[in-house]
XYZ file of C-alpha atoms in Angstrom:
637
model
C 0.000 0.000 0.000
C 2.835 2.346 0.816
C 4.450 1.634 -2.519
C 1.166 2.336 -4.309
C 0.925 5.746 -2.650
C 4.514 6.469 -3.552
C 3.895 5.530 -7.166
C 0.835 7.810 -7.268
C 2.896 10.667 -5.868
C 5.602 10.065 -8.455
C 3.055 9.997 -11.256
C 1.491 13.241 -10.073
C 4.869 14.993 -9.990
C 6.633 13.210 -12.832
C 7.711 16.483 -14.399
C 9.870 17.179 -11.329
C 11.678 13.827 -11.226
C 15.341 14.319 -12.086
C 18.298 13.055 -10.046
C 16.451 13.293 -6.742
C 12.909 14.200 -5.586
C 12.310 15.674 -2.146
C 9.122 15.229 -0.172
C 8.521 15.905 3.500
C 10.495 13.408 5.620
C 11.802 11.334 2.712
C 13.901 11.486 -0.454
C 13.847 9.320 -3.559
C 16.970 8.637 -5.609
C 16.778 7.098 -9.055
C 19.709 4.753 -9.673
C 19.739 2.037 -12.320
C 15.973 2.372 -12.783
C 15.341 1.461 -9.121
C 13.772 3.724 -6.496
C 15.273 3.587 -3.053
C 13.471 5.093 -0.082
C 15.790 6.850 2.346
C 14.878 7.392 5.947
C 14.189 10.906 7.187
C 17.445 11.251 9.158
C 19.643 10.338 6.198
C 17.728 12.698 3.901
C 18.003 15.529 6.409
C 21.736 14.901 6.804
C 22.273 14.936 3.055
C 20.328 18.171 2.646
C 22.307 19.788 5.454
C 25.639 18.747 3.924
C 24.579 19.994 0.516
C 23.495 23.380 1.870
C 26.735 23.701 3.848
C 28.817 22.923 0.756
C 26.897 25.426 -1.385
C 27.253 28.114 1.289
C 31.000 27.477 1.507
C 31.393 27.694 -2.282
C 29.486 30.978 -2.406
C 31.697 32.372 0.353
C 34.841 31.311 -1.516
C 33.612 32.912 -4.721
C 32.712 36.134 -2.904
C 36.129 36.344 -1.276
C 37.941 35.437 -4.489
C 36.160 38.191 -6.379
C 38.052 40.848 -4.424
C 41.149 39.111 -3.092
C 42.471 36.896 -5.814
C 41.859 33.814 -7.882
C 38.992 31.502 -6.923
C 39.912 28.482 -4.910
C 38.024 26.244 -7.277
C 39.500 26.620 -10.743
C 37.100 28.180 -13.206
C 37.155 27.227 -16.882
C 39.252 29.498 -19.080
C 37.274 32.198 -20.863
C 38.307 33.224 -24.373
C 37.344 36.249 -26.418
C 34.873 34.200 -28.458
C 33.160 33.049 -25.258
C 32.009 36.560 -24.350
C 28.221 37.024 -24.374
C 26.498 39.704 -26.453
C 29.452 40.081 -28.811
C 27.408 42.231 -31.200
C 26.714 44.789 -28.470
C 30.338 44.784 -27.345
C 31.475 45.355 -30.939
C 29.187 48.377 -31.330
C 30.379 49.726 -27.992
C 33.993 49.259 -29.112
C 33.327 51.268 -32.278
C 31.811 54.042 -30.170
C 34.891 54.001 -27.932
C 37.030 55.072 -30.901
C 35.585 58.566 -30.567
C 38.036 59.685 -27.869
C 41.366 58.572 -29.419
C 40.315 59.837 -32.842
C 39.350 63.224 -31.430
C 42.195 63.735 -28.963
C 45.292 62.032 -30.413
C 45.032 62.381 -34.181
C 46.392 65.951 -34.279
C 49.578 65.263 -32.294
C 51.826 64.412 -35.291
C 51.047 67.735 -37.003
C 50.046 69.992 -34.102
C 53.211 72.115 -34.405
C 52.446 73.002 -38.025
C 48.727 73.409 -37.367
C 49.308 75.973 -34.612
C 51.996 77.743 -36.630
C 49.590 77.969 -39.547
C 46.828 79.380 -37.354
C 49.135 81.967 -35.771
C 50.818 83.062 -38.984
C 47.637 82.686 -41.111
C 49.527 80.736 -43.732
C 49.580 76.935 -44.297
C 53.212 75.789 -44.006
C 54.058 72.251 -45.010
C 55.158 69.466 -42.696
C 57.597 68.595 -45.456
C 59.873 71.371 -44.172
C 60.656 69.276 -41.089
C 64.349 68.569 -40.914
C 63.834 65.366 -38.985
C 64.268 66.778 -35.519
C 60.857 68.234 -35.051
C 61.847 71.847 -35.836
C 61.939 74.009 -38.942
C 64.160 76.790 -40.120
C 61.703 79.615 -39.514
C 60.576 78.571 -36.045
C 63.218 79.271 -33.431
C 63.629 81.200 -30.220
C 60.592 83.048 -28.975
C 58.452 82.012 -31.940
C 59.001 78.313 -31.227
C 58.280 78.887 -27.535
C 55.051 80.664 -28.429
C 54.003 77.794 -30.688
C 54.765 75.302 -27.921
C 52.736 77.287 -25.390
C 49.733 77.550 -27.710
C 50.040 73.862 -28.554
C 49.854 73.045 -24.860
C 46.664 75.071 -24.535
C 45.154 73.299 -27.513
C 46.019 69.868 -26.116
C 44.753 70.707 -22.615
C 41.402 72.063 -23.824
C 40.114 68.562 -24.645
C 40.633 66.871 -21.236
C 39.573 70.025 -19.391
C 36.258 69.961 -21.256
C 35.894 66.272 -20.426
C 36.504 67.067 -16.778
C 33.762 69.698 -16.751
C 31.003 67.440 -18.095
C 31.892 63.875 -17.082
C 29.731 63.844 -13.964
C 26.714 65.506 -15.667
C 26.983 62.945 -18.484
C 26.862 60.163 -15.895
C 23.834 61.604 -14.111
C 22.097 62.103 -17.452
C 22.665 58.472 -18.404
C 21.351 57.248 -15.046
C 18.176 59.290 -15.490
C 17.423 59.054 -19.233
C 19.373 56.096 -20.585
C 22.836 55.060 -21.745
C 22.081 54.946 -25.455
C 20.816 58.532 -25.631
C 24.013 59.813 -24.023
C 26.283 57.838 -26.359
C 24.386 58.744 -29.535
C 24.317 62.442 -28.610
C 28.035 62.435 -27.860
C 28.907 60.743 -31.162
C 26.811 63.228 -33.134
C 28.401 66.295 -31.528
C 31.888 64.803 -31.754
C 31.530 64.072 -35.476
C 30.436 67.635 -36.248
C 33.209 69.117 -34.086
C 35.891 66.982 -35.766
C 34.807 67.985 -39.266
C 34.684 71.690 -38.371
C 38.072 71.487 -36.628
C 39.767 70.489 -39.882
C 38.496 73.577 -41.710
C 39.330 76.085 -38.951
C 41.954 78.683 -39.830
C 42.223 80.712 -36.605
C 43.502 79.582 -33.233
C 40.288 80.670 -31.534
C 38.249 78.438 -33.837
C 40.586 75.518 -33.171
C 40.157 75.964 -29.414
C 36.371 76.194 -29.745
C 35.889 73.049 -31.816
C 38.377 71.001 -29.801
C 36.675 72.066 -26.572
C 33.302 71.086 -28.030
C 34.752 67.716 -28.982
C 35.973 67.272 -25.405
C 32.510 68.117 -24.093
C 31.036 65.450 -26.374
C 33.540 62.830 -25.197
C 32.705 63.199 -21.538
C 30.592 60.042 -21.825
C 33.491 57.573 -21.769
C 32.467 56.449 -18.286
C 29.028 55.552 -19.633
C 30.607 53.081 -22.046
C 32.366 51.389 -19.136
C 29.035 51.261 -17.330
C 27.361 49.651 -20.339
C 30.121 47.051 -20.458
C 29.294 46.027 -16.887
C 25.577 45.923 -17.722
C 26.012 43.965 -20.957
C 28.352 41.378 -19.423
C 26.883 40.571 -16.031
C 28.588 37.265 -15.247
C 31.746 37.825 -13.144
C 33.812 35.246 -15.043
C 33.491 37.295 -18.254
C 34.207 40.709 -16.716
C 37.993 40.547 -17.015
C 37.890 40.014 -20.767
C 35.055 42.489 -21.227
C 36.789 45.298 -19.331
C 39.947 44.712 -21.359
C 38.028 45.440 -24.542
C 37.640 49.212 -24.165
C 41.307 49.903 -23.240
C 42.300 47.608 -26.094
C 40.159 49.572 -28.533
C 41.488 52.858 -27.139
C 45.119 51.796 -27.617
C 44.407 50.454 -31.101
C 42.600 53.647 -32.034
C 45.445 55.733 -30.633
C 48.064 53.906 -32.716
C 45.893 54.073 -35.840
C 45.033 57.752 -35.362
C 48.702 58.689 -34.952
C 49.528 56.940 -38.218
C 46.545 58.426 -40.070
C 47.181 61.899 -38.688
C 50.800 61.887 -39.820
C 49.984 60.528 -43.280
C 46.878 62.564 -44.108
C 48.098 65.959 -42.857
C 49.031 68.150 -45.833
C 48.307 65.345 -48.327
C 49.503 67.444 -51.266
C 53.043 66.933 -49.924
C 52.818 63.669 -47.987
C 50.634 61.878 -50.566
C 51.816 63.681 -53.687
C 51.199 60.631 -55.911
C 47.515 60.912 -55.078
C 46.825 64.601 -54.334
C 49.911 66.433 -55.666
C 50.296 68.327 -58.955
C 50.729 65.045 -60.830
C 48.471 63.057 -58.516
C 45.790 60.670 -59.663
C 43.000 62.682 -58.029
C 44.161 66.094 -59.289
C 41.508 66.101 -62.002
C 41.668 69.890 -62.441
C 45.452 69.700 -63.104
C 46.053 72.554 -60.667
C 49.748 73.381 -60.276
C 49.396 73.197 -56.486
C 47.672 69.826 -56.503
C 44.083 69.172 -55.420
C 42.872 72.720 -54.873
C 40.739 72.373 -51.745
C 43.371 70.250 -49.995
C 46.070 72.772 -50.860
C 43.941 75.470 -49.223
C 42.886 73.268 -46.276
C 45.935 71.059 -45.608
C 44.629 69.695 -42.300
C 41.050 68.937 -43.323
C 41.601 65.371 -44.557
C 42.489 63.752 -41.190
C 39.566 65.555 -39.576
C 37.183 64.327 -42.279
C 38.494 60.797 -41.846
C 37.728 61.031 -38.130
C 34.253 62.385 -38.825
C 33.547 59.524 -41.263
C 34.531 56.868 -38.719
C 32.418 58.561 -36.063
C 29.450 58.687 -38.456
C 29.790 54.937 -39.015
C 29.823 54.333 -35.249
C 26.806 56.636 -34.876
C 24.794 54.618 -37.411
C 25.664 51.359 -35.657
C 24.643 52.801 -32.285
C 21.318 54.163 -33.526
C 20.246 51.003 -35.349
C 21.583 48.146 -33.232
C 22.753 49.302 -29.787
C 20.323 48.243 -27.049
C 19.503 50.226 -23.937
C 20.950 48.747 -20.721
C 19.673 51.142 -18.041
C 17.667 49.117 -15.475
C 13.967 49.752 -16.032
C 14.349 51.073 -19.592
C 15.666 48.016 -21.431
C 12.230 47.352 -22.975
C 11.312 50.937 -23.856
C 10.234 51.571 -27.443
C 13.249 52.357 -29.659
C 12.522 53.434 -33.235
C 16.171 53.138 -34.228
C 16.381 49.578 -32.919
C 13.164 48.649 -34.747
C 14.654 49.983 -37.966
C 17.831 48.011 -37.393
C 15.852 44.815 -36.784
C 13.962 45.367 -40.029
C 17.217 45.818 -41.941
C 18.705 42.700 -40.345
C 15.578 40.695 -41.140
C 15.664 41.777 -44.781
C 19.341 40.891 -45.168
C 19.015 37.502 -43.499
C 15.932 36.548 -45.485
C 17.600 37.393 -48.788
C 20.768 35.482 -47.895
C 18.847 32.367 -46.885
C 16.594 32.406 -49.935
C 19.560 32.563 -52.290
C 20.526 29.129 -50.996
C 17.992 27.142 -52.999
C 19.368 23.795 -51.878
C 21.643 22.649 -49.118
C 24.651 20.490 -49.925
C 23.566 16.888 -50.610
C 24.640 13.788 -52.468
C 23.197 13.345 -55.987
C 21.263 10.113 -56.493
C 19.654 9.280 -59.863
C 16.699 7.466 -58.385
C 13.472 8.170 -56.623
C 15.267 8.403 -53.291
C 17.462 11.140 -54.720
C 14.398 13.037 -55.926
C 12.895 12.650 -52.505
C 16.123 13.908 -50.897
C 16.049 16.954 -53.165
C 12.506 17.742 -52.177
C 13.412 17.323 -48.534
C 16.316 19.728 -49.032
C 13.991 22.365 -50.445
C 11.609 21.849 -47.554
C 14.509 22.206 -45.125
C 15.583 25.476 -46.740
C 12.028 26.767 -46.607
C 11.823 25.754 -42.955
C 15.039 27.638 -42.234
C 13.588 30.777 -43.818
C 10.373 30.414 -41.854
C 12.311 29.802 -38.645
C 14.409 32.921 -39.242
C 11.278 34.965 -39.938
C 9.700 33.697 -36.723
C 12.847 34.653 -34.788
C 12.888 38.163 -36.264
C 9.168 38.553 -35.605
C 9.697 37.509 -32.008
C 12.500 40.068 -31.602
C 10.338 42.777 -33.160
C 7.421 41.977 -30.872
C 9.768 42.063 -27.898
C 10.860 45.566 -28.846
C 7.358 46.760 -29.743
C 5.935 45.638 -26.428
C 6.313 48.218 -23.705
C 5.686 46.355 -20.488
C 5.559 48.283 -17.296
C 8.884 48.059 -15.511
C 9.167 45.621 -12.690
C 9.103 46.989 -9.204
C 12.823 46.404 -8.666
C 13.753 48.122 -11.931
C 11.507 51.074 -11.199
C 12.986 51.389 -7.742
C 16.481 51.280 -9.267
C 15.714 54.144 -11.649
C 14.124 56.217 -8.895
C 17.123 55.457 -6.701
C 19.505 56.744 -9.366
C 17.508 59.936 -9.835
C 16.929 60.769 -6.160
C 19.906 59.258 -4.364
C 22.119 62.052 -2.985
C 25.751 62.136 -3.994
C 26.908 61.685 -0.394
C 25.396 58.214 -0.254
C 26.766 57.290 -3.692
C 30.381 58.209 -2.897
C 31.069 56.123 0.181
C 34.539 55.388 1.584
C 35.242 52.444 -0.714
C 34.089 54.342 -3.800
C 36.227 57.353 -2.884
C 39.282 55.110 -2.498
C 38.711 53.613 -5.940
C 38.156 57.084 -7.428
C 41.432 58.422 -6.003
C 43.358 55.455 -7.412
C 41.532 55.906 -10.712
C 42.513 59.592 -10.860
C 46.145 59.261 -9.729
C 46.984 56.805 -12.508
C 46.498 59.217 -15.464
C 48.153 61.998 -13.453
C 51.588 60.401 -13.827
C 50.845 58.302 -16.921
C 49.837 61.307 -19.042
C 52.853 63.241 -17.740
C 55.123 60.391 -18.838
C 53.559 60.302 -22.317
C 54.171 64.044 -22.655
C 57.659 64.194 -21.075
C 59.181 61.139 -22.764
C 59.178 62.479 -26.377
C 60.582 65.807 -25.152
C 63.307 64.033 -23.180
C 64.211 61.779 -26.117
C 64.484 64.842 -28.398
C 66.701 66.841 -26.013
C 70.341 66.933 -27.254
C 72.587 64.356 -25.621
C 75.827 66.352 -25.447
C 75.759 69.238 -22.990
C 78.656 71.334 -21.652
C 77.273 71.039 -18.108
C 77.867 67.277 -18.196
C 81.655 67.691 -17.842
C 81.450 67.008 -14.099
C 78.520 64.733 -13.405
C 77.403 62.631 -10.467
C 74.425 60.392 -9.830
C 72.178 63.399 -9.249
C 73.526 66.374 -11.172
C 73.465 65.775 -14.929
C 71.302 66.952 -17.788
C 70.503 66.351 -21.449
C 68.471 63.728 -23.266
C 69.136 61.202 -26.013
C 69.009 63.523 -29.029
C 66.839 61.192 -31.130
C 65.090 62.250 -34.302
C 61.308 62.510 -34.381
C 61.027 59.626 -36.850
C 62.987 57.337 -34.512
C 60.840 58.355 -31.560
C 57.682 57.635 -33.546
C 58.906 54.164 -34.481
C 59.748 53.290 -30.878
C 56.417 54.514 -29.515
C 54.432 52.751 -32.248
C 56.212 49.421 -31.773
C 55.738 49.443 -28.026
C 52.151 50.596 -28.477
C 51.513 47.424 -30.462
C 53.241 45.427 -27.719
C 50.870 47.022 -25.220
C 47.902 45.820 -27.253
C 49.271 42.271 -27.292
C 49.894 42.462 -23.545
C 46.278 43.407 -22.964
C 45.174 40.428 -25.024
C 47.385 37.760 -23.461
C 49.366 38.831 -20.391
C 46.731 40.639 -18.329
C 44.115 37.829 -18.330
C 46.738 35.328 -17.139
C 48.008 37.600 -14.352
C 44.492 38.544 -13.279
C 43.529 34.878 -13.035
C 46.527 34.185 -10.789
C 46.757 37.354 -8.683
C 43.296 38.868 -8.794
C 42.374 42.401 -9.848
C 43.804 44.163 -6.818
C 46.943 42.016 -6.925
C 47.689 42.976 -10.532
C 47.170 46.641 -9.675
C 49.653 46.387 -6.796
C 52.269 44.806 -9.078
C 51.932 47.713 -11.517
C 52.502 50.153 -8.657
C 55.884 48.511 -8.042
C 56.900 48.742 -11.713
C 56.044 52.420 -12.255
C 58.528 53.889 -9.703
C 61.303 51.563 -10.859
C 60.922 52.740 -14.456
C 60.752 56.413 -13.492
C 63.820 56.150 -11.238
C 66.002 54.624 -13.961
C 64.736 56.649 -16.949
C 66.984 59.759 -16.605
C 70.144 57.639 -16.341
C 69.781 56.884 -20.052
C 71.470 60.265 -20.552
C 74.694 58.876 -19.047
C 74.900 55.891 -21.397
C 77.334 56.232 -24.336
C 75.909 57.418 -27.630
C 78.520 55.612 -29.754
C 81.001 52.805 -29.312
C 80.709 49.185 -28.312
C 78.466 50.078 -25.343
C 75.958 52.057 -27.423
C 73.670 49.006 -27.589
C 73.209 49.294 -23.826
C 71.442 52.607 -24.341
C 68.919 51.039 -26.724
C 68.351 48.138 -24.340
C 67.802 50.598 -21.505
C 65.378 52.626 -23.605
C 63.460 49.463 -24.415
C 63.285 48.596 -20.710
C 61.951 52.056 -19.803
C 59.278 52.214 -22.506
C 58.355 48.537 -22.293
C 58.199 48.562 -18.494
C 55.956 51.607 -18.411
C 53.616 50.181 -21.036
C 53.468 46.831 -19.209
C 52.615 48.549 -15.925
C 50.039 50.733 -17.652
C 48.484 47.677 -19.302
C 48.058 46.045 -15.890
C 46.870 49.183 -14.082
C 44.235 50.644 -16.408
C 41.832 47.655 -16.608
C 42.346 46.964 -12.892
C 41.327 50.472 -11.855
C 38.235 50.254 -14.070
C 37.178 46.937 -12.509
C 37.859 48.182 -8.970
C 35.842 51.330 -9.638
C 32.938 49.276 -10.997
C 32.933 46.944 -7.986
C 33.012 49.901 -5.589
C 29.641 51.276 -6.746
C 26.927 50.867 -4.067
C 24.483 49.567 -6.690
C 24.218 49.116 -10.426
C 21.696 51.937 -10.594
C 24.450 54.508 -9.907
C 27.193 52.985 -12.070
C 26.853 55.830 -14.566
C 27.365 58.419 -11.845
C 30.383 56.612 -10.386
C 32.064 56.163 -13.762
C 31.195 59.739 -14.681
C 33.010 60.950 -11.575
C 35.956 58.703 -12.409
C 36.130 60.046 -15.935
C 35.959 63.589 -14.562
C 38.957 63.000 -12.290
C 40.876 61.235 -15.051
C 40.243 64.120 -17.451
C 41.474 66.652 -14.920
C 44.564 64.522 -14.284
C 45.299 64.268 -18.020
C 45.204 68.053 -18.231
C 47.220 68.769 -15.070
C 49.803 65.991 -15.538
C 51.448 67.202 -18.768
C 51.320 70.871 -17.727
C 52.918 70.276 -14.321
C 55.362 67.713 -15.688
C 56.497 70.029 -18.471
C 57.080 72.888 -16.035
C 59.137 70.720 -13.669
C 61.083 69.236 -16.581
C 61.986 72.721 -17.848
C 63.113 73.752 -14.357
C 65.269 70.638 -14.083
C 66.954 71.307 -17.421
C 67.672 74.885 -16.327
C 69.234 73.738 -13.046
C 71.230 70.953 -14.689
C 69.263 68.081 -13.076
C 67.247 66.359 -15.781
C 65.994 63.754 -13.310
C 63.992 66.306 -11.323
C 60.693 65.499 -12.975
C 61.276 61.754 -12.842
C 62.402 61.529 -9.234
C 60.416 64.221 -7.466
C 57.183 64.296 -9.416
C 56.429 60.956 -11.011
C 57.853 58.829 -8.205
C 56.007 60.835 -5.544
C 52.736 60.336 -7.407
C 53.319 56.589 -7.659
C 54.160 56.332 -3.958
C 50.979 58.224 -3.104
C 48.948 55.893 -5.301
C 50.542 52.841 -3.705
C 49.996 54.115 -0.175
C 46.365 54.849 -0.954
C 45.852 51.429 -2.496
C 47.445 49.507 0.384
C 46.098 51.736 3.139
C 42.479 51.999 2.042
C 41.827 48.858 -0.005
C 43.883 46.664 2.334
C 41.450 46.676 5.278
C 38.614 45.727 2.951
C 40.650 42.823 1.653
C 41.568 41.718 5.189
C 37.942 41.877 6.233
C 36.917 39.629 3.374
C 39.637 37.118 4.171
C 38.392 36.844 7.721
């Protein structure tokens, strides 16, 4: 009788029978098609052990998320394993806006500013290989350098002013709106910048471009919202720095090649160029009159492409607004449906063996039916996606509360102690990193031989390496590519072994070592059998700094993301981080350049390296160990 009741219970709940079925006071296990009834004590003991094991695993995973690698080895995650790759690709294209807008002008900024000040378009072809020209010396060169510094600083200063408002706007009205608006303004500003002839116009359009690129923190926020599983976050957060570095290298190359194309690309735009259809003696007329318009137009074209992708296929990720009606997304789905349907219908038959009998005819008919079924299945999928976008369900209570929380939560509650610690670390990194990127080319261009180096010691010496601008460009480009490869391969391995905070701490040891040794390159022989040592030392300095930067940048982004009190305020937190980083990128080069000039004047070229960059790194390390350390210790306990 008892077995009959058990069988009736199993039949009534057959849909729930898997490896084990739990009822009050008993458990049934299915092994080799036999049901075994366990007594209540054994079942209770097994449930208790299972709950204890699950609780212990969750605790280990929670601790490992902040302190280091998980104690139970997780499967390796590759780039192709990332979820929502289409959304990450669109976000990566949008991320190109900042390097295209801020870095592209650096190869020709000297000639651009000289042209704006003198109201005549000189040619970069007059460069003698050392970064100077015959008509720009003394006070005139100093004036050009000062104005160039203002032009460079205007972009990050504008970013600093609007980063936090961009974040609050995205938390209140959506991520996609902020990104699309920024891309539109940035594209217009880049195009107008190329046709500007006065220094005031250059400042205006570059400042406007900086205002439009204050939404970089929103892209980091969207990355965290698109990829929600912790095991994918390391790869996902590497994507945006990887795209930034790739865009920076590409924009430097494009800027140098496309500036004054009548001279640099004479075979295409010169007097005898293929595109000089009017046979003008100066070359293509409008490019001869606007020598710096082509790189700006190239930037605007790439930004327009990213804008189209974002409007048509980028999905909203703000909690509570993911299902809001999006006309651009509906249009993109219609375009995708049309393309997929046409591609599938061109395939009249799938690949099959040819049989000259009735079976073969039947196989052919089945193939056509299969193709038709594939088309119908694809249409059903697209229709389902369209309906999902067309439907505007009321937000769930939790999502609505999250949106209201983002709009009404005061800033004091958003920026708690842990968030402030992450923000300070996030801001200190570009303070010395941007100074290094500005000081290093100047130091490498400074003449090596100096009369004040007759009596030198380990502190008092001056001069640089006296390298040509072309050599400097080659070194920076090669190590920039190495930095991209390091982000792809080295960082994921180190992060898996040491954890996010551990990798960041390692980078804080490398930075001071590089900055301490950098000025001693001036003491290495320029010629002779020991000259190779100087090149090896230069490779160590540049490579070490890029390696440390590759480890530090993604780590600070991840730490900042994890420090947010809730996902509803991620946009605000990243907006504040971007604001601090923008201010640091403006202050770092200006302060570093001033200290470097003072050191050269006093005959101590290492002043900027030892007293500025090292002090910043020590402060960053002390902050990291002093503030993040207690949190880590608390988790370990």
